Amino acid sequence: VEGETLDCGTGAVAAAISLALRGLVVLPMGLSCRSDRILHITATLSGGKATDVRLAGEGKLVFTGLL
């Protein structure tokens, strides 16, 4: 990795579901990232599993390239 990802959707979803399965937060929830943007995570929890997982937040083009 060349640099830090300030809004990691995969990490945000994993953290939110882990916290929710432990009863520390209630979904849906908003997670504040280092970029100061909020990622909104929702899921259905049942039997220690998450289904219908959804992530919403700002999408922003930060790089383009040509091969």
mmCIF file of C-alpha atoms in Angstrom:
data_model
loop_
_atom_site.group_PDB
_atom_site.id
_atom_site.type_symbol
_atom_site.label_atom_id
_atom_site.label_comp_id
_atom_site.label_asym_id
_atom_site.label_seq_id
_atom_site.Cartn_x
_atom_site.Cartn_y
_atom_site.Cartn_z
ATOM 1 C CA VAL A 1 0.000 0.000 0.000
ATOM 2 C CA GLU A 2 1.366 3.370 -1.014
ATOM 3 C CA GLY A 3 -0.621 5.472 1.429
ATOM 4 C CA GLU A 4 -3.339 5.424 4.040
ATOM 5 C CA THR A 5 -6.955 4.871 3.019
ATOM 6 C CA LEU A 6 -9.005 7.480 4.857
ATOM 7 C CA ASP A 7 -12.415 5.883 4.180
ATOM 8 C CA CYS A 8 -12.075 2.096 4.144
ATOM 9 C CA GLY A 9 -15.559 0.698 3.501
ATOM 10 C CA THR A 10 -14.506 -2.905 4.086
ATOM 11 C CA GLY A 11 -12.940 -2.066 7.434
ATOM 12 C CA ALA A 12 -15.883 0.114 8.466
ATOM 13 C CA VAL A 13 -18.381 -2.665 7.734
ATOM 14 C CA ALA A 14 -16.259 -5.270 9.546
ATOM 15 C CA ALA A 15 -15.896 -3.028 12.594
ATOM 16 C CA ALA A 16 -19.594 -2.122 12.706
ATOM 17 C CA ILE A 17 -20.756 -5.729 12.418
ATOM 18 C CA SER A 18 -18.223 -6.930 14.983
ATOM 19 C CA LEU A 19 -19.361 -4.264 17.458
ATOM 20 C CA ALA A 20 -23.034 -4.985 16.779
ATOM 21 C CA LEU A 21 -22.601 -8.747 17.265
ATOM 22 C CA ARG A 22 -21.012 -8.004 20.654
ATOM 23 C CA GLY A 23 -23.948 -5.779 21.605
ATOM 24 C CA LEU A 24 -21.821 -2.624 21.789
ATOM 25 C CA VAL A 25 -23.688 -0.721 19.048
ATOM 26 C CA VAL A 26 -27.054 -0.958 17.333
ATOM 27 C CA LEU A 27 -27.368 -1.094 13.553
ATOM 28 C CA PRO A 28 -27.931 0.960 11.508
ATOM 29 C CA MET A 29 -25.067 3.182 12.577
ATOM 30 C CA GLY A 30 -22.815 5.902 11.240
ATOM 31 C CA LEU A 31 -19.067 5.506 11.527
ATOM 32 C CA SER A 32 -16.799 8.549 11.416
ATOM 33 C CA CYS A 33 -13.617 7.979 9.413
ATOM 34 C CA ARG A 34 -10.268 9.781 9.469
ATOM 35 C CA SER A 35 -11.427 11.857 6.503
ATOM 36 C CA ASP A 36 -14.207 13.268 8.749
ATOM 37 C CA ARG A 37 -16.815 11.689 6.475
ATOM 38 C CA ILE A 38 -19.532 9.430 7.853
ATOM 39 C CA LEU A 39 -20.048 5.925 6.470
ATOM 40 C CA HIS A 40 -23.515 4.497 7.157
ATOM 41 C CA ILE A 41 -23.700 0.755 7.793
ATOM 42 C CA THR A 42 -26.767 -1.411 8.156
ATOM 43 C CA ALA A 43 -27.243 -5.180 8.272
ATOM 44 C CA THR A 44 -29.569 -7.857 9.551
ATOM 45 C CA LEU A 45 -28.036 -9.865 12.406
ATOM 46 C CA SER A 46 -29.214 -13.376 13.230
ATOM 47 C CA GLY A 47 -27.489 -16.340 14.819
ATOM 48 C CA GLY A 48 -24.130 -14.587 14.968
ATOM 49 C CA LYS A 49 -24.195 -13.805 11.239
ATOM 50 C CA ALA A 50 -24.831 -10.660 9.218
ATOM 51 C CA THR A 51 -26.931 -10.607 6.048
ATOM 52 C CA ASP A 52 -28.310 -7.846 3.823
ATOM 53 C CA VAL A 53 -25.220 -5.764 4.608
ATOM 54 C CA ARG A 54 -25.286 -2.252 3.170
ATOM 55 C CA LEU A 55 -22.763 0.568 3.124
ATOM 56 C CA ALA A 56 -23.585 4.142 2.135
ATOM 57 C CA GLY A 57 -21.418 7.214 2.002
ATOM 58 C CA GLU A 58 -19.829 9.781 -0.250
ATOM 59 C CA GLY A 59 -18.206 8.498 -3.403
ATOM 60 C CA LYS A 60 -15.310 10.559 -4.712
ATOM 61 C CA LEU A 61 -12.945 9.991 -7.630
ATOM 62 C CA VAL A 62 -9.409 10.399 -6.299
ATOM 63 C CA PHE A 63 -7.296 8.958 -9.110
ATOM 64 C CA THR A 64 -7.423 8.174 -12.808
ATOM 65 C CA GLY A 65 -4.915 6.344 -14.929
ATOM 66 C CA LEU A 66 -4.310 4.868 -18.342
ATOM 67 C CA LEU A 67 -2.622 1.558 -19.106
#
